Amino acid sequence: MKMIVAGAQIGGIQKDEPREAVVSRMMALMEQAHQKGAEFVIYPEMTLTTFFPRFYVEDRAAFDHWFETQMPNAATQPLFDLARRLEIGFTFGYCELTPEGLHYNTSITVSPEGEIVLKYRKTHLPGHTEYEAERSHQHLEKRYFLPGDTGFNVVRNQGVVMGMAICNDRRWPEAWRVLGLQGVELVTIGYNTPSQNNLSAEEGIERRVYHHELSVCAGAYQNSTYAVAVAKCGMEDGNHMFAGSIIVDPDGYVIARTTGEGDEVIVAECDFDKCAFGKQTVFNFAAHRRTEHYGRITAQTGMKIEV
Ligand code: ING
């Protein structure tokens, strides 16, 4: 079956920008996507706020205002209402504070009827927990979020087997393969990726963008699935994050990409029947995988050199 899918890239969100203003920008992009015939829209990671893990705070509770305790809520309800009116499904990332007081970097998939049909909490948290002076920039996701407890799951939404990952997850083939083993046909990924490596000035933006695209194209090809990776990017309070939002087909080809670093919609017609060929031939997991030799992947966490 075919469906036009849209990536809705979001430009920088400054610290003092209210959620309502961000939601208005998201709604404008959803309208644009609708004009282009899109039936499903993918927004970035942490779409509602600035990328606050770049800031250190001693008392983490002081950052609870960056988190949502309900979803939908007053700020996001207009987006849910617009989507229902336009009969569009969508996914976006936000910071979740649960009733039990747990903090996650979360994304949800919402059906055209406005129902949250899948929730995912980011598994792979990059960066560090404590302030590290030697870094040019802090990247404190391990300080502010717990590792996700959902694992990688799929849902059949609008006739398509959809799964989610968030940002750093795209660099881990295990994440893709767990989704691939469930027959995923569309992997949606939001990301906020700083343009500079805070420990190695020699790693320029080009290499980081290459690694981003390489990860998404490889994951899509090796699991014969479409993938849409969408950035929150540009300047946030003087800190730059790269753009590079892309739509990738099951052969690993980029079929749409953004050209700027601001709010921008890209669309592509996805023919999900194209996923079947790879799943039935090269990546027919049942016919070709030899799980008896993969034990280290789950039995061993870190690298061990024993030779
Ligand atoms: N950001 C970055 C990402 O994985 C990073 C962190 C950048 C890790 C480059 C490794 C290399 O895209 C988030 N938010 O995960």
Coordinates of N, CA and C and ligand atoms in Angstrom, one line a residue, residues 45 51 122 124 126 139 141 166-168 170-171 191-194 203 208, ligand 1:
E45 N 12.9 14.7 18.0 CA 13.1 14.4 19.4 C 12.9 15.7 20.2
F51 N 17.0 22.0 23.7 CA 17.7 20.8 24.1 C 18.4 21.1 25.4
K122 N 13.4 6.5 25.1 CA 14.7 6.4 24.5 C 15.6 5.4 25.3
H124 N 19.0 4.3 24.4 CA 20.4 4.6 24.4 C 20.6 6.1 24.7
P126 N 23.1 9.0 25.3 CA 24.5 9.4 25.1 C 24.9 10.3 26.2
H139 N 26.7 17.3 27.7 CA 25.6 16.5 27.1 C 25.1 15.6 28.1
E141 N 22.3 13.9 29.0 CA 21.1 13.1 29.0 C 21.1 12.0 30.1
I166 N 14.9 6.9 18.9 CA 15.1 8.3 19.2 C 16.6 8.5 19.1
C167 N 17.0 9.4 18.2 CA 18.3 10.0 18.1 C 19.5 9.0 18.2
N168 N 20.1 8.9 19.4 CA 21.3 8.0 19.5 C 20.9 6.6 19.2
R170 N 19.6 5.4 16.8 CA 19.8 5.1 15.3 C 21.2 4.6 15.1
R171 N 22.1 4.8 16.0 CA 23.5 4.3 15.8 C 23.7 2.9 16.3
Y191 N 15.6 13.5 16.2 CA 17.0 13.7 16.8 C 17.3 15.1 17.0
N192 N 18.2 15.3 18.0 CA 18.8 16.7 18.3 C 20.3 16.4 18.4
T193 N 21.0 16.7 17.3 CA 22.5 16.3 17.4 C 23.4 17.5 17.3
P194 N 24.1 17.8 18.3 CA 25.0 18.9 18.3 C 26.0 18.8 17.1
E203 N 36.8 16.6 14.9 CA 35.6 15.9 14.2 C 34.7 17.0 13.8
R208 N 30.0 14.2 11.3 CA 28.9 13.8 12.1 C 27.6 13.7 11.3
Ligands
ING1 N1 22.4 13.3 20.3 C1 23.5 12.8 19.6 C2 23.2 11.6 18.7 O1 23.3 10.5 19.0 C3 25.8 12.0 19.6 C4 24.7 12.4 20.5 C5 26.3 12.7 18.5 C6 26.4 10.8 19.9 C7 27.3 12.2 17.7 C8 27.5 10.3 19.1 C9 27.9 11.0 18.1 O2 22.8 11.9 17.6 C10 21.4 12.7 21.0 N2 20.5 13.5 21.5 O3 21.4 11.5 21.1

